[in-house]
Short mmCIF file of C-alpha atoms in Angstrom, two decimals:
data_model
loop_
_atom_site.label_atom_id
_atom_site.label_comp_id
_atom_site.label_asym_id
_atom_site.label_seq_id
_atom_site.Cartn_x
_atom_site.Cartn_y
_atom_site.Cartn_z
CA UNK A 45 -21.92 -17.50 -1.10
CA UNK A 46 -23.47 -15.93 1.80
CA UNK A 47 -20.83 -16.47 3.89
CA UNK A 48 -18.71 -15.27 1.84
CA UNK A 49 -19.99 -12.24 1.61
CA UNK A 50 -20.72 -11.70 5.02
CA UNK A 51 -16.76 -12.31 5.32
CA UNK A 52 -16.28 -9.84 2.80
CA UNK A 53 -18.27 -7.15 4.44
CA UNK A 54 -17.54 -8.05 7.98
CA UNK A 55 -13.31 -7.28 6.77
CA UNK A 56 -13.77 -4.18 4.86
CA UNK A 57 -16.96 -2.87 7.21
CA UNK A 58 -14.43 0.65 7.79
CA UNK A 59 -14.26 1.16 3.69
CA UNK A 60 -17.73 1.85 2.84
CA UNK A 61 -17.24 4.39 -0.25
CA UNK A 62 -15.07 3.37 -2.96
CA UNK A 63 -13.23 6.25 -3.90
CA UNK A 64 -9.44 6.54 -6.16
CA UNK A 65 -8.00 7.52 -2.28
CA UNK A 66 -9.87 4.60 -0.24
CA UNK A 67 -9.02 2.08 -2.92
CA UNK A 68 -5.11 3.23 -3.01
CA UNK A 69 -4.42 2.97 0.43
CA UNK A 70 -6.62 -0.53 0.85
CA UNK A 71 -4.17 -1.99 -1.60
CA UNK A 72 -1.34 -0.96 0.10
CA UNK A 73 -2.59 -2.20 3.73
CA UNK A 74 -4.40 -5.65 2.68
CA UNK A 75 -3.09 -8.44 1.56
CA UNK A 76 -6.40 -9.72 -0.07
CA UNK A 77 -7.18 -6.78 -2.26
CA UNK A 78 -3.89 -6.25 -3.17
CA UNK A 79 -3.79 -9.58 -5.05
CA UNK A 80 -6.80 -8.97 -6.72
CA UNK A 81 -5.70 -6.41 -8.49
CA UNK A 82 -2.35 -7.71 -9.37
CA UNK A 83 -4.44 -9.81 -11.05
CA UNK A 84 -6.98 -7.25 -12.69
CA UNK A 85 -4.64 -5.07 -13.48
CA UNK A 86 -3.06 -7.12 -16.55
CA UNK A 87 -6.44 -8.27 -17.89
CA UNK A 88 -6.32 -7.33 -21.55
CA UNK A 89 -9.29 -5.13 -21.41
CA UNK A 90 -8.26 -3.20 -18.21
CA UNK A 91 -5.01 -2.43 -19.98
CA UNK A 92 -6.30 -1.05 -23.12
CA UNK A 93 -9.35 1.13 -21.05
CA UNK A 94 -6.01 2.15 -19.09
CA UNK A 95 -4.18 3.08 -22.23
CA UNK A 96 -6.93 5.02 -23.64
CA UNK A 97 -6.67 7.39 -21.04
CA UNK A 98 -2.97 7.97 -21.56
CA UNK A 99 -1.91 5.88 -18.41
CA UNK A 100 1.37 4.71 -18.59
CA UNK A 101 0.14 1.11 -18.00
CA UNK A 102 2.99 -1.23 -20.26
CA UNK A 103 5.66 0.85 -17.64
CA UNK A 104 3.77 0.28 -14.76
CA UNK A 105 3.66 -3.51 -15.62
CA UNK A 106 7.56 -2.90 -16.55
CA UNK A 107 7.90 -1.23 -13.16
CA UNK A 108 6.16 -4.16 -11.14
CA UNK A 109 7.99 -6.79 -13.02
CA UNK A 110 11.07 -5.11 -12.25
CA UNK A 111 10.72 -5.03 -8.68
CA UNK A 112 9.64 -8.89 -8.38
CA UNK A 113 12.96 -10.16 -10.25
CA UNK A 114 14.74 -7.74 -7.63
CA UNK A 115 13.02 -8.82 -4.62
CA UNK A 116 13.60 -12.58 -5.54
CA UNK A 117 17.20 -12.09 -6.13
CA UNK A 118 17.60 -10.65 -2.55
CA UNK A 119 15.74 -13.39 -1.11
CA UNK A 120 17.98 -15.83 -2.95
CA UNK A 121 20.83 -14.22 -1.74
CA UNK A 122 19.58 -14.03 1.79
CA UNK A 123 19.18 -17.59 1.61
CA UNK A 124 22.63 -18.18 0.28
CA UNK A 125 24.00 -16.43 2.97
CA UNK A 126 22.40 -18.09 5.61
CA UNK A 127 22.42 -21.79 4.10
CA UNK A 128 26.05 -20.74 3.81
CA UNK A 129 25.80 -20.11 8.00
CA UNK A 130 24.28 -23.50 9.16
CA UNK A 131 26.17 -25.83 6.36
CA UNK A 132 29.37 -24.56 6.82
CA UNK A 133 31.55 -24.73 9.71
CA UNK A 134 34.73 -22.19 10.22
CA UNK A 135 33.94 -19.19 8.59
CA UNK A 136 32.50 -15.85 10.20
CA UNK A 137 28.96 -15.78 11.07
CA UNK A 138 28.61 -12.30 11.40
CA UNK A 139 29.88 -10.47 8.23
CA UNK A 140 26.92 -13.13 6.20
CA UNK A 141 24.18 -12.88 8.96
CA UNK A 142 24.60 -8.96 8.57
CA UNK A 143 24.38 -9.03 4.97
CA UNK A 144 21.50 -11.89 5.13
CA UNK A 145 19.35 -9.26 7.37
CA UNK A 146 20.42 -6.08 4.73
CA UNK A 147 19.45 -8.44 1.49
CA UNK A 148 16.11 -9.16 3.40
CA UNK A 149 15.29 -5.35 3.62
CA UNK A 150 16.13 -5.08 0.33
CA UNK A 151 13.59 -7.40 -0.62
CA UNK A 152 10.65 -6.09 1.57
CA UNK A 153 11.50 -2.34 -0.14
CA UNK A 154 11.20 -4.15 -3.79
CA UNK A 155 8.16 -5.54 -2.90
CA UNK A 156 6.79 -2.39 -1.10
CA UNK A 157 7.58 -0.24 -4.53
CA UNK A 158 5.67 -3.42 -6.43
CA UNK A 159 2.67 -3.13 -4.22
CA UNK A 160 2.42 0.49 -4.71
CA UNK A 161 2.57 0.35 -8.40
CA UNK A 162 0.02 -1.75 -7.85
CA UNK A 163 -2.41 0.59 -5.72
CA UNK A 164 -1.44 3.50 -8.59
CA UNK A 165 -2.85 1.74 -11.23
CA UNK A 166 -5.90 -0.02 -8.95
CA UNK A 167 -6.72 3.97 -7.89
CA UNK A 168 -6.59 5.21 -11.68
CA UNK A 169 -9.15 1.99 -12.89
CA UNK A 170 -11.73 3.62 -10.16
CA UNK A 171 -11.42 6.82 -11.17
CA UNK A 172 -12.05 6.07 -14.93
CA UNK A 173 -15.23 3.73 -13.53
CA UNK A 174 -16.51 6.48 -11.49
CA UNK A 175 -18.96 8.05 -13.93
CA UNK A 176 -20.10 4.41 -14.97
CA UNK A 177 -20.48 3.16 -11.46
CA UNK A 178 -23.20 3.70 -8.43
CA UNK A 179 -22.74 6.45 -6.20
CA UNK A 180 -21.82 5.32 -3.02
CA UNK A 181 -20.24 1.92 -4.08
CA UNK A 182 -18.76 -0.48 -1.40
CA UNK A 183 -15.71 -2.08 -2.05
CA UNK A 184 -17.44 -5.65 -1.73
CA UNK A 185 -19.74 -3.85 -4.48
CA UNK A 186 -16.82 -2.82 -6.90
CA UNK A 187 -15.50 -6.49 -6.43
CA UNK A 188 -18.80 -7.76 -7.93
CA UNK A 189 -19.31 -5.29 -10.63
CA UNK A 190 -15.51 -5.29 -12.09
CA UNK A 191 -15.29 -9.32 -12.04
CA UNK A 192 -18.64 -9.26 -14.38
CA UNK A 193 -16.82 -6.47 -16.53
CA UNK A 194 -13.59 -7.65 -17.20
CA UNK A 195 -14.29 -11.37 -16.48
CA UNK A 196 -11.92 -11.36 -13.47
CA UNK A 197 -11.54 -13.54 -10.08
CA UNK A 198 -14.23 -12.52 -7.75
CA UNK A 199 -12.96 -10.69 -4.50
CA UNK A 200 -15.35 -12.10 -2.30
CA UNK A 201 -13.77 -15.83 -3.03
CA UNK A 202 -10.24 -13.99 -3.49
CA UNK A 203 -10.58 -12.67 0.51
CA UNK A 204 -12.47 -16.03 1.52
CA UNK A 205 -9.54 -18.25 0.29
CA UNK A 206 -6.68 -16.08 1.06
CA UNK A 207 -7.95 -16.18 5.14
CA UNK A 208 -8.86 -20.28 4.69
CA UNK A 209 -5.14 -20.97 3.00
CA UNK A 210 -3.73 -18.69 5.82
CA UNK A 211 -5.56 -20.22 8.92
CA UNK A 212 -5.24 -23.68 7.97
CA UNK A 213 -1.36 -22.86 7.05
CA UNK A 214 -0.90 -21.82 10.37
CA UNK A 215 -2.80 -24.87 12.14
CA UNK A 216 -1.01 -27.51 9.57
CA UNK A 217 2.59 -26.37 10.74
CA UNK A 218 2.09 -25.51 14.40
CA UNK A 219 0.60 -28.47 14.91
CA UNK A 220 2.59 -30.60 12.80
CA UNK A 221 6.29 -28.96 14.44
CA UNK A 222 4.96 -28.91 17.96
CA UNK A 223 2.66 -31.76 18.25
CA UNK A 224 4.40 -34.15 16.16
CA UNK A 225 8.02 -33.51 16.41
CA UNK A 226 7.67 -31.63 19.64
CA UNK A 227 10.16 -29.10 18.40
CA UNK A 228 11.23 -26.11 20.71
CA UNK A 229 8.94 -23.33 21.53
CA UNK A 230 11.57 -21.28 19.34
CA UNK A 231 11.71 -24.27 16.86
CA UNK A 232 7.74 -23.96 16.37
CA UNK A 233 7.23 -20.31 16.05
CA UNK A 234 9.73 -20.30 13.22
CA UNK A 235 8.75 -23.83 11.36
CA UNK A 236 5.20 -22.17 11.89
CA UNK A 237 5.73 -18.65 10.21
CA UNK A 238 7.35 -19.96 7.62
CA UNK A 239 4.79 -22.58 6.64
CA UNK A 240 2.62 -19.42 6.76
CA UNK A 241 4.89 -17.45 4.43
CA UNK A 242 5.16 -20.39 2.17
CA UNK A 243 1.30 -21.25 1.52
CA UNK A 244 1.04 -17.41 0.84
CA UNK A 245 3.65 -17.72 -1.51
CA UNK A 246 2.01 -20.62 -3.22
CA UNK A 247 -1.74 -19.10 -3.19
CA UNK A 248 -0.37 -15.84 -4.73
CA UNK A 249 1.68 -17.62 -7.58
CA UNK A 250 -1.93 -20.25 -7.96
CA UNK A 251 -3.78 -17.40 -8.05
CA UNK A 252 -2.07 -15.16 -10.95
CA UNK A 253 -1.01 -17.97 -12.97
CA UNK A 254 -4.37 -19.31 -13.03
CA UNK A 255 -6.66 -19.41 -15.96
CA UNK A 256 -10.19 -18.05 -15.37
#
């Protein structure tokens, strides 16, 4: 547990008061945090504290859901388009590829709108805890004190496992396409990022599915 805090702390060491502003833009710029609270947000008794204060949480949640379905049906059509590209011989690259690229965008704006409905609701939480928690409270802090008060994930273990699934993600396939197969330089960069992209994929889905 040590270490993991020590992780914690070492990571977020430029975030030292947790404030509705700080807590808004640290969703929206790590990866970590913002998963937590895609998780803490839609714990019944978050929700109802959220309601009570006239948030519109149940659109938010609408909102978010919204954006996933879109961003996986652009990445489904992406990957149409470009399975279409490599399986199939005489038709036009370029008019697919182009669309491929403009489906992908489409995707990463989705999921941009998701992750800052995301930070809006995180920020409102903290500034309904404010008169209820310490003055001066770290984010490593807040992590502590909201997963004993709405029996949620800890973010200590939440940042600790996202960086272990990542790192050993990354040694697993660049190992395994350039070591074993002894794939392209090219070849490896791309097995290796998407190997990456795919154990994130899988953590994030483990993680909010998850009981307890």
């Amino acid at each position: 547990m040590e270490e993991l805090k020590r992780a914690d702390q070492g990571r977020y060491a430029d975030v030292r008061i947790v404030t509705p502003v700080t807590i808004y833009q640290t969703v929206l710029t790590d990866g970590p945090t913002y998963l937590w609270f895609s998780r803490v947000n839609f714990i019944d008794s978050v929700v109802k504290e959220l309601q009570s204060a006239g948030y519109p949480v149940r659109a938010q949640h609408l909102n978010y859901n919204l954006y996933s379905v879109m961003a996986m049906i652009m990445v489904a059509a992406s990957a149409a388009g470009w399975g279409m590209i490599f399986l199939k011989k005489g038709i036009e690259p370029w008019p697919i590829a182009a669309t491929g690229l403009l489906t992908v965008v489409g995707a990463l704006l989705f999921l941009m709108r998701r992750r800052e409905r995301v930070a809006h609701m995180a920020a409102k939480l903290v500034e309904m805890n404010m008169p209820r928690d310490p003055m001066g409270m770290t984010l490593y802090q807040m992590g502590e004190i909201y997963a004993r008060r709405y029996q949620a994930p800890s973010l200590v273990e939440t940042v600790w496992t996202w960086d272990y699934v990542l790192k050993y993600a990354f040694l697993w396939t660049y190992y395994g396409a350039f070591g074993l197969y002894f794939l392209s330089f090219r070849d490896t960069v791309i097995w290796t990022l998407a190997g990456c992209v795919l154990a994130v994929c899988v953590y994030q889905l483990y993680f909010l599915l998850r009981k307890g």
